Coordinates of C-alpha atoms and ligand atoms in Angstrom, one line a residue:
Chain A
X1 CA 15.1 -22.6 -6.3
X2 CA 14.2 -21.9 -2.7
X3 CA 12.4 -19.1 -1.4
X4 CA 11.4 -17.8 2.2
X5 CA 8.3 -16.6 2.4
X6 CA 6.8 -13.9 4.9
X7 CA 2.8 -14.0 4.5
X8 CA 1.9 -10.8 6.6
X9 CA -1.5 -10.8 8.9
X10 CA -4.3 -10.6 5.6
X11 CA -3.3 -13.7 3.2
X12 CA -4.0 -15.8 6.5
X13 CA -8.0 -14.6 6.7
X14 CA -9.3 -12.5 4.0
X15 CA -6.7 -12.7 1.4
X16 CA -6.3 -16.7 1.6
X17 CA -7.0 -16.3 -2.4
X18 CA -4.0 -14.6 -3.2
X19 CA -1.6 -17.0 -0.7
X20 CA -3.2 -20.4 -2.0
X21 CA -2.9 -19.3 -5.6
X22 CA 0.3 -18.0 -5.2
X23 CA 1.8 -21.1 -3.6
X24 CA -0.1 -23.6 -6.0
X25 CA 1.2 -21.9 -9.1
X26 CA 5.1 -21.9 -7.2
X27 CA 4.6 -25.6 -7.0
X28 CA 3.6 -26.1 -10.4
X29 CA 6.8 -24.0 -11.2
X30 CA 8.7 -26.4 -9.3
X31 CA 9.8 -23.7 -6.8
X32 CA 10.1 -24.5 -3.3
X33 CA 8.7 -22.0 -0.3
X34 CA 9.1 -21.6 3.1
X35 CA 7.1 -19.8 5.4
X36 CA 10.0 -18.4 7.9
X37 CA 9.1 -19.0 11.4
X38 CA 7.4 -16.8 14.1
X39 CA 7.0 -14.1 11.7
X40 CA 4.9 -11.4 13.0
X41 CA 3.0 -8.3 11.7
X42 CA 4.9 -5.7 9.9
X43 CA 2.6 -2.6 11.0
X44 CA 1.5 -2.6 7.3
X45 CA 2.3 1.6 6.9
X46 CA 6.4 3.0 7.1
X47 CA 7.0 5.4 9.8
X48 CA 7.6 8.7 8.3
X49 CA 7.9 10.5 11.0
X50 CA 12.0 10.8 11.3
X51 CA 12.3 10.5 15.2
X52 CA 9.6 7.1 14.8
X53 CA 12.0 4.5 15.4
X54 CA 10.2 2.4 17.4
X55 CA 7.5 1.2 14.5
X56 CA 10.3 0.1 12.8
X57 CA 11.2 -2.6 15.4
X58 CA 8.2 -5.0 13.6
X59 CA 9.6 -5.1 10.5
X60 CA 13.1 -5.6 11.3
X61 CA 12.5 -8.4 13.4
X62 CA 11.2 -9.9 10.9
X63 CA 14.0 -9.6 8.7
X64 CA 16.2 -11.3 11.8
X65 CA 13.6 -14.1 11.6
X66 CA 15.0 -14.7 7.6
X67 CA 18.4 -14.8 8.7
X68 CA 17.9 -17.0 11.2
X69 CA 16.1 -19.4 8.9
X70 CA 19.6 -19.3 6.7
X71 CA 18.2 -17.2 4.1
X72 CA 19.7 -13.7 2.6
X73 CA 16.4 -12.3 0.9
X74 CA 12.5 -12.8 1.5
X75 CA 9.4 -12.8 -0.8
X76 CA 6.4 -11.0 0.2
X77 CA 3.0 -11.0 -1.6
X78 CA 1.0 -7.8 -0.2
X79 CA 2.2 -4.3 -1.7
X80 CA 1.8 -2.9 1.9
X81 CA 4.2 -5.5 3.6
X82 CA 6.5 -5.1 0.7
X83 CA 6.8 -1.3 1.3
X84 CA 6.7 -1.8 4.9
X85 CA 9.5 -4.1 5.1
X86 CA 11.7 -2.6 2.4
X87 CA 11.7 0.8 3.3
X88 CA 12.7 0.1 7.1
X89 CA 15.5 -1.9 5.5
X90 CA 16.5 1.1 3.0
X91 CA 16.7 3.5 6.7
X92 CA 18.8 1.0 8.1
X93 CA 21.3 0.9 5.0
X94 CA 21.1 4.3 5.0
X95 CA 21.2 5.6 8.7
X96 CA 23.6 3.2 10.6
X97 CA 23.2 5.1 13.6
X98 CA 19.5 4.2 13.5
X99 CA 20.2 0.8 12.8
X100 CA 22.3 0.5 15.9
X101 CA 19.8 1.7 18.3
X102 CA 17.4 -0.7 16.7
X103 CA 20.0 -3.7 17.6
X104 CA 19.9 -2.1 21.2
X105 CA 16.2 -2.9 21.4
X106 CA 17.2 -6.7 19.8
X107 CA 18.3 -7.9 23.3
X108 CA 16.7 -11.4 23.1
X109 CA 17.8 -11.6 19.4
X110 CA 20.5 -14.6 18.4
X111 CA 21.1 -12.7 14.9
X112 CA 22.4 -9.0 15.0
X113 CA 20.8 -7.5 11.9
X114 CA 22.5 -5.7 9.4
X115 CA 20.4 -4.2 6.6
X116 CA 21.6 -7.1 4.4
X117 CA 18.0 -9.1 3.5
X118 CA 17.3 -8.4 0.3
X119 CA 13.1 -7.5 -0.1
X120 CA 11.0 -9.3 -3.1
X121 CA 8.0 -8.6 -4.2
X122 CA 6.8 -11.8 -6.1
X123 CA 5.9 -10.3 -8.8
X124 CA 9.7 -8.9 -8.7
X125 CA 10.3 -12.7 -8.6
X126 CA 8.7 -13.5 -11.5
X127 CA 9.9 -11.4 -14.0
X128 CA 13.9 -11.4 -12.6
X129 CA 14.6 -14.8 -11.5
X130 CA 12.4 -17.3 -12.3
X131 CA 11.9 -15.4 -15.8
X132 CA 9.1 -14.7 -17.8
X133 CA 10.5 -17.0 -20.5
X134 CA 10.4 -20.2 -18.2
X135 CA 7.0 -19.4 -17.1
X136 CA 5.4 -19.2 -20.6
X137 CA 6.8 -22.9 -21.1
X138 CA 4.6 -23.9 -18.1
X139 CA 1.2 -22.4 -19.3
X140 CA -1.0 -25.4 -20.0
X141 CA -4.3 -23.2 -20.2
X142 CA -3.4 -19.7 -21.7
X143 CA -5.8 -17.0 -21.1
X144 CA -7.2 -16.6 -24.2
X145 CA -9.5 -13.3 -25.1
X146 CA -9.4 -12.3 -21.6
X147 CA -9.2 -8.5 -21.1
X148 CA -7.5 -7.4 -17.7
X149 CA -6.8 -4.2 -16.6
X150 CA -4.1 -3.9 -14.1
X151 CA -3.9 -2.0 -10.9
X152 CA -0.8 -1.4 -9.0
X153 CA -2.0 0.8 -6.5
X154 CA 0.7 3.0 -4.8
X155 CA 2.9 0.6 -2.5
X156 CA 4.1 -1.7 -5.2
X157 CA 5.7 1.1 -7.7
X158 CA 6.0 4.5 -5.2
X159 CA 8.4 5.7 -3.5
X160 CA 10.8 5.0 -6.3
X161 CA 14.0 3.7 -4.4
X162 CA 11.0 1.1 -3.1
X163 CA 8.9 0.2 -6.5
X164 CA 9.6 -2.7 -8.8
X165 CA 9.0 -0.9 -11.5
X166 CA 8.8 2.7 -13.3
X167 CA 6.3 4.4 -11.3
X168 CA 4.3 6.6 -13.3
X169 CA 3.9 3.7 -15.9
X170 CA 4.5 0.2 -14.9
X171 CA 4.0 -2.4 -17.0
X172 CA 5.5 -5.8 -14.8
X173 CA 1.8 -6.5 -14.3
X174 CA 0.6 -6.2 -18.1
X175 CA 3.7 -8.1 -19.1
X176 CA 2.9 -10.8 -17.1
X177 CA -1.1 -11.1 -18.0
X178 CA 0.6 -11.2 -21.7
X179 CA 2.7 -14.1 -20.9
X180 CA -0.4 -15.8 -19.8
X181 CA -2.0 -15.4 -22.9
X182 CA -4.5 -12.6 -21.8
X183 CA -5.3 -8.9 -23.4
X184 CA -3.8 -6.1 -20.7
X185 CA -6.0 -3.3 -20.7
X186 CA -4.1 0.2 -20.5
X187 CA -6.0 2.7 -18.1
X188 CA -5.4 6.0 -16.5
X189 CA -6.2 4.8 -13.0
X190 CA -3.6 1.9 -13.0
X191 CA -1.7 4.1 -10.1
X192 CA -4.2 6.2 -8.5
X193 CA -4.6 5.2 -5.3
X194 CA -7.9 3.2 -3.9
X195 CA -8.3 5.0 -0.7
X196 CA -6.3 2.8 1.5
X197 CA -7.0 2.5 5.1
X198 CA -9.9 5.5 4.7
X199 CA -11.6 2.5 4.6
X200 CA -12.0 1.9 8.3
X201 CA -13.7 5.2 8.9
X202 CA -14.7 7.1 5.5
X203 CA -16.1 4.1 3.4
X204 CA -17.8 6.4 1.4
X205 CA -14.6 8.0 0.1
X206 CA -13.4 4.5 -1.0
X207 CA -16.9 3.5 -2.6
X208 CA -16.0 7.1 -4.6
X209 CA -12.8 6.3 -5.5
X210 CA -14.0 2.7 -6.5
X211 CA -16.6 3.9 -8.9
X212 CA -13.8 6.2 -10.8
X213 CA -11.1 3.0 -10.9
X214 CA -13.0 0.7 -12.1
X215 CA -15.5 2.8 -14.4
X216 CA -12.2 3.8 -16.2
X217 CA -10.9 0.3 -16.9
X218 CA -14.6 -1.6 -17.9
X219 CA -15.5 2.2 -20.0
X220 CA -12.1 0.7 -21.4
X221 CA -13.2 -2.8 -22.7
X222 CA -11.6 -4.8 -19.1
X223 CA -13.8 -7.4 -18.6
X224 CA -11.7 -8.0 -15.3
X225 CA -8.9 -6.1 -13.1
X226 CA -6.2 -7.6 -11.5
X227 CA -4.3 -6.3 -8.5
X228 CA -1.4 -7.4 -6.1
X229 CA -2.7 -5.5 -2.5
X230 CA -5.0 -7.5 0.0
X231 CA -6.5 -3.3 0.7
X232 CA -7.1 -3.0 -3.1
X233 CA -8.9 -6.2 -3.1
X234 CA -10.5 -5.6 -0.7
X235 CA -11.2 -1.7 -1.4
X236 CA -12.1 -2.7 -5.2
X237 CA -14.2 -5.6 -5.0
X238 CA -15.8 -5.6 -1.5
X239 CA -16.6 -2.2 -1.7
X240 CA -18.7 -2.5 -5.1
X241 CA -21.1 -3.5 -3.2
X242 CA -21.3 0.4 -2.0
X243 CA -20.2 1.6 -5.3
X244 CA -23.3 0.2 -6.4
X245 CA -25.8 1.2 -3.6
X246 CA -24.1 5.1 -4.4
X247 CA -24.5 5.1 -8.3
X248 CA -26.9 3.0 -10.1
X249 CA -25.0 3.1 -13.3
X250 CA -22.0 1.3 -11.8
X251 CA -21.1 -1.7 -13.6
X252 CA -19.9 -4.5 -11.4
X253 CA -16.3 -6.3 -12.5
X254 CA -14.3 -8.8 -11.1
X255 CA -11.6 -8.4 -9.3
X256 CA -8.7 -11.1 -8.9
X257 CA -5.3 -11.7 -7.7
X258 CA -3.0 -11.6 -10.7
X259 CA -1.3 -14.9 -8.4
X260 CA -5.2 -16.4 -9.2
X261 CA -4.8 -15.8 -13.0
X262 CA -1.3 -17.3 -13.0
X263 CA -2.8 -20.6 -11.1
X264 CA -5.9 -20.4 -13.8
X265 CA -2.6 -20.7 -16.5
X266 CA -0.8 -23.4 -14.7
X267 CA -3.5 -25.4 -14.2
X268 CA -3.7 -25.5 -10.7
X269 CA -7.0 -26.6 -8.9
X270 CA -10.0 -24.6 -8.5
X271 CA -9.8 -25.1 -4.7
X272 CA -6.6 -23.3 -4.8
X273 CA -7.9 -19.9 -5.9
X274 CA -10.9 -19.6 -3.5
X275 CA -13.6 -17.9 -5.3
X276 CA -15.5 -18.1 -2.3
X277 CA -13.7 -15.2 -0.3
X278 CA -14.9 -13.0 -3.8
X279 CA -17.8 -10.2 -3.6
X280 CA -17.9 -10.4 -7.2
X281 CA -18.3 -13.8 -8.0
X282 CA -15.3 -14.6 -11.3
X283 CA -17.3 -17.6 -12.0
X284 CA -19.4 -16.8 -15.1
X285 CA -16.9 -14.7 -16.3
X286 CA -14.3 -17.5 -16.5
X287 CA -16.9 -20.2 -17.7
X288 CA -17.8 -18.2 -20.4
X289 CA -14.4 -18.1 -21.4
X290 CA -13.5 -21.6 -20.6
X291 CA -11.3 -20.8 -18.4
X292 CA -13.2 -23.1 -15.4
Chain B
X1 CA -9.9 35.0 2.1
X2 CA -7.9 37.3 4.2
X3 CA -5.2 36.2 5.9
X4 CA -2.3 37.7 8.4
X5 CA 1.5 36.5 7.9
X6 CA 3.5 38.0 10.9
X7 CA 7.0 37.3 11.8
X8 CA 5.7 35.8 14.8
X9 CA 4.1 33.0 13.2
X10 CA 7.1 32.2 10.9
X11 CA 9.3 31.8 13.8
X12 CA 7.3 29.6 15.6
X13 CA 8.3 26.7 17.2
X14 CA 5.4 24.9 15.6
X15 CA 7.1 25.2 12.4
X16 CA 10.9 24.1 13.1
X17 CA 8.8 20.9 14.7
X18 CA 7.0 19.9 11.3
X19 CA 10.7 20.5 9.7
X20 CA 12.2 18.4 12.2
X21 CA 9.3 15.3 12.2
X22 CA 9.2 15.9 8.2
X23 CA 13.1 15.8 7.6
X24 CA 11.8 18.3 4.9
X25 CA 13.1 21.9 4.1
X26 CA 10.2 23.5 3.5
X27 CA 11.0 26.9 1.7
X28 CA 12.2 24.7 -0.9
X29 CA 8.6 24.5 -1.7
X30 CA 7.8 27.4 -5.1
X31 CA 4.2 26.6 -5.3
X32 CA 3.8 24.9 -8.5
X33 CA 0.7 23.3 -7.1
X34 CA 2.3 19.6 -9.2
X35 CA 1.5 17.6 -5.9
X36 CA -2.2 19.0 -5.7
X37 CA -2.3 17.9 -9.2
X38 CA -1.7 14.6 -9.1
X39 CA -3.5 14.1 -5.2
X40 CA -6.1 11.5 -5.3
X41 CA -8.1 12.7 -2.5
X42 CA -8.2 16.8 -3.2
X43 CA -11.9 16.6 -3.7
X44 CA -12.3 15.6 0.1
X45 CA -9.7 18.3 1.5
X46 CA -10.4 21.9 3.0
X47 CA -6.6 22.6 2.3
X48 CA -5.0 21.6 -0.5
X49 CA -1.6 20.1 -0.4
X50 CA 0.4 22.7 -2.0
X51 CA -1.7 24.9 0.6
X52 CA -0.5 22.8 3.3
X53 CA 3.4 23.1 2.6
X54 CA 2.2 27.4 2.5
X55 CA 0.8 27.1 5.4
X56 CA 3.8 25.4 7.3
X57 CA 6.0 28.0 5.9
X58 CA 4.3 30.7 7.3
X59 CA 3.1 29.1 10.7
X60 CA -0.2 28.8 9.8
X61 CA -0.8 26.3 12.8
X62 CA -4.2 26.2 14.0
X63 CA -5.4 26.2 10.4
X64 CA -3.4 23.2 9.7
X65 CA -4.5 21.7 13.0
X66 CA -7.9 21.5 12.3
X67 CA -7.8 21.0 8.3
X68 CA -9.7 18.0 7.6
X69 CA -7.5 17.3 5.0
X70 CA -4.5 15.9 7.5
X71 CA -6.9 13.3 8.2
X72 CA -7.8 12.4 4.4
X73 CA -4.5 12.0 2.8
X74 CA -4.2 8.1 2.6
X75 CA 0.3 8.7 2.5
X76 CA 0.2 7.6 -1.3
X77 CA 3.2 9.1 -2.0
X78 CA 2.2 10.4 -5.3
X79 CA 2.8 14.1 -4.3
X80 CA 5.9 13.4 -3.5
X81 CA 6.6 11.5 -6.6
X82 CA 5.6 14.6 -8.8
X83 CA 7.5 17.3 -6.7
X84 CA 9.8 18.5 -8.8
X85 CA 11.6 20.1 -5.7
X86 CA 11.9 16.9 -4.1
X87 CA 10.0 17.7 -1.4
X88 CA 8.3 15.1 0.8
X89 CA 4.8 16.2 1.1
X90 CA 3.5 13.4 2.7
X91 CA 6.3 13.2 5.2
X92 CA 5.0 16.7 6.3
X93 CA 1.4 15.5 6.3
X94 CA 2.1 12.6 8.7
X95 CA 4.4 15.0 10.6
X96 CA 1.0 17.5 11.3
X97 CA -0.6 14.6 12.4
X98 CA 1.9 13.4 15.1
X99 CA 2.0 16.5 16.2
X100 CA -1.5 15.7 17.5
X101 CA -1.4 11.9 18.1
X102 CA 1.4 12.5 20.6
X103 CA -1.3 14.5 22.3
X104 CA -4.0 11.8 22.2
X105 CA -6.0 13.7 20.0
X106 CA -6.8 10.5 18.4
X107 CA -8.8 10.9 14.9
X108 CA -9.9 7.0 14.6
X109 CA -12.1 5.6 18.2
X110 CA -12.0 1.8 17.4
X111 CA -13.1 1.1 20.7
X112 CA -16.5 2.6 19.2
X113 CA -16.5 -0.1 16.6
X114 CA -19.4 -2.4 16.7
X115 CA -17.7 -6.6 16.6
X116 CA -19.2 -6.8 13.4
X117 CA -17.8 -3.5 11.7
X118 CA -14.6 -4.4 12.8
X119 CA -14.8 -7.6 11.6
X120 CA -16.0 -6.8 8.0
X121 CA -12.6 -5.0 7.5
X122 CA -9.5 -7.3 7.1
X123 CA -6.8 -6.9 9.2
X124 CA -4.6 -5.0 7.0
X125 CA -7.0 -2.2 7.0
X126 CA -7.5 -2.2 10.6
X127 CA -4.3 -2.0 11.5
X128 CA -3.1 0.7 8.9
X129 CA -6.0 2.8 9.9
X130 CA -4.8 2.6 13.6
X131 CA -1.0 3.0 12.8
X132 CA -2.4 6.4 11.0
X133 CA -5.2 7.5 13.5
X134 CA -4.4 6.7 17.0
X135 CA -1.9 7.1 19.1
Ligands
SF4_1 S1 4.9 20.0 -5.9 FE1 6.6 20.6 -4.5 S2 7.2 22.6 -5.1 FE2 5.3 22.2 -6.2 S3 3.7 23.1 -4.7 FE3 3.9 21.0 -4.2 S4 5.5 20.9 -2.6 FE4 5.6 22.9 -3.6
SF4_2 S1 0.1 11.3 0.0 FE1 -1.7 12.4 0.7 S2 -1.5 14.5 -0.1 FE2 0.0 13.2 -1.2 S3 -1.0 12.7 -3.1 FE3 -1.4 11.0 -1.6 S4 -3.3 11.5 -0.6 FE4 -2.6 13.4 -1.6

């Protein structure tokens, strides 16, 4: 199996966890990936506005960059690109006469685009085509008496024509961690949304939300939570460090990639999951456990 | 509160604009108050969402102008997920605020952004905050 890849502006800096991991543990599954050329950013938020055409020109280009590369669909890591990327595609299946004045704008295009690349979220991946099944034959180190909460955020499961799973209760993300040997934690918070890009400007509100999330999932029993967004990442564990200065009582928890707790599974190398880009340091956590 | 509803107000342009921008029909609203519910951010608003669709309705515009809470919905989508009318909420929120970005009233001044502020955010959150806040 062969899969183009389109990496979005965060996996290349802050979120270089979550790409390494993710392409270590494709490799293990004997998966190959390519990185489609001259991508570019996506804009990271869907126009909603219905007379906004012109933000959806980023995305779509990037979808003529997949066809070019010979490819009908794309994977994408980052809920936010995912979203991004998918819903301009849905508009253009559904409004032809907005696709057309896109293609207008495509002058110095080879490809005309057509609505017809197919959007993956890797998780999406996971569970669909390279199965659950075959993965679990993989595992070399399961993740034994490990209790994760999982957080989807909003962009992964909402709107629904756009979410990869139910989106009031998901459960791709819990049936994964159980494939990899791990306890999923249920909690309330799994879909309430981290603050998003309030982060720029209103840190405080983020630090807030934070301190709810995550209070919820450890008052639960998580020992760590694991999320699929670079802005959750870095809302939830870079943030703490607010949480913290805010309310006393707040009880630090890891936060990782659920790509990072597949490579942990698959045995990939520890320089593939980059620890070093963490707030929360994973490390005793996953000694303790044997997991490192 | 005391408030004044006049005929004038309903049939002002202002409103036919956040129908148009929203793509949203918004007397379909019947003030359940489901999206409020479920809102995330409510604790940080001055006017509910539910409040927000009223307000449009009734042409309520410099109240809805100057609501802080235009600037505090993060476009979760999870109003619009519990609307049992269907209605887009967040499409009308985004809507209220282009109606001010498209007059430079920008909410977000990232030129007054010390180098190291911006660079302690990751690019993702930069550039979604400026997609939602500038113009
Ligand atoms: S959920 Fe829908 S119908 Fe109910 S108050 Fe909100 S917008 Fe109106
Ligand atoms: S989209 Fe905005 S108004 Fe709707 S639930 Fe989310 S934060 Fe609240």
């Amino acid at each position: 199996m062969k899969l183009s890849y389109y990496p979005g502006c965060t996996l290349k800096n802050h979120a270089k966890n979550f790409e390494d991991s993710t392409l270590c543990s494709l490799e293990h599954l004997g998966i190959e990936v390519e990185e489609i050329p001259r991508w570019n950013c996506c804009g990271t938020v869907f126009s909603l506005a219905t007379d906004d055409l012109m933000h959806h020109l980023a995305p779509i280009r990037n979808l003529i960059r997949v066809k070019e590369s010979g490819s009908d669909s794309v994977m994408t890591l980052c809920s936010m690109c995912f979203n991004t990327l998918k819903a301009a595609n849905e508009r253009m299946k559904s409004q032809p006469e907005d696709l057309d004045k896109i293609n207008d704008f495509m002058y110095r295009e080879n490809v005309k685009y057509e609505g017809d690349v197919k959007i993956l979220h890797l998780l999406e991946i996971l569970r669909d085509e390279i199965k659950f099944d075959n993965l679990a034959k993989k595992i070399v180190k399961p993740l034994n008496n490990l209790k994760i909460a999982n957080y989807y955020g909003c962009l992964l499961v909402r709107p629904k024509e756009i979410g990869i799973d139910d989106m009031e209760n998901p459960t791709i993300m819990e049936d994964l961690m159980s494939v990899l040997g791990a306890d999923p934690i249920d909690f309330p918070y799994k879909t309430e949304c981290c603050a998003s890009y309030q982060t720029v400007d209103k840190p405080e509100i983020v630090a807030d939300r934070a301190y709810s999330i995550l209070s919820s999932a450890t008052g639960l029993g998580a020992e760590m939570v694991a999320v699929s967004c670079p802005l959750c990442a870095f809302n939830l564990d870079q943030r703490q460090k607010r949480t913290l200065e805010k309310y006393p009582d707040f009880k630090t928890v890891p936060i990782l990639y659920f790509s990072q707790l597949m490579a942990i599974a698959l045995g990939c190398p520890e320089e593939s999951l980059r620890f070093d880009l963490h707030y929360i340091d994973p490390m005793p956590l996953l000694k303790e456990k044997k997991l490192i | 509160m005391r408030v004044n509803i006049s005929k004038n107000k309903i049939e002002d342009p202002f409103v036919l604009k956040i129908q148009e921008l929203s793509g949203q029909n918004l007397l379909a609203c019947y003030q359940c108050g489901k999206c409020s519910a479920g809102c995330p951010a409510v604790s940080e608003m001055d006017i509910l969402p539910n409040q927000i669709i009223r307000y449009a309705q009734l042409g309520f515009k410099n109240e809805l102008l100057e609501s802080r809470s235009i600037w505090i919905c993060e476009s979760c989508f999870m109003c619009n997920s519990r609307c049992p009318k269907g209605i887009n909420i967040a499409e009308v929120i985004e809507a209220l605020r282009q109606i001010l970005l498209r007059k430079r009233k920008d909410h977000l001044e990232v030129e007054k952004m010390s180098g190291d502020e911006k660079e302690d955010v990751p690019p993702i959150a930069l550039i979604s905050s400026m997609r939602k806040f500038t113009s």
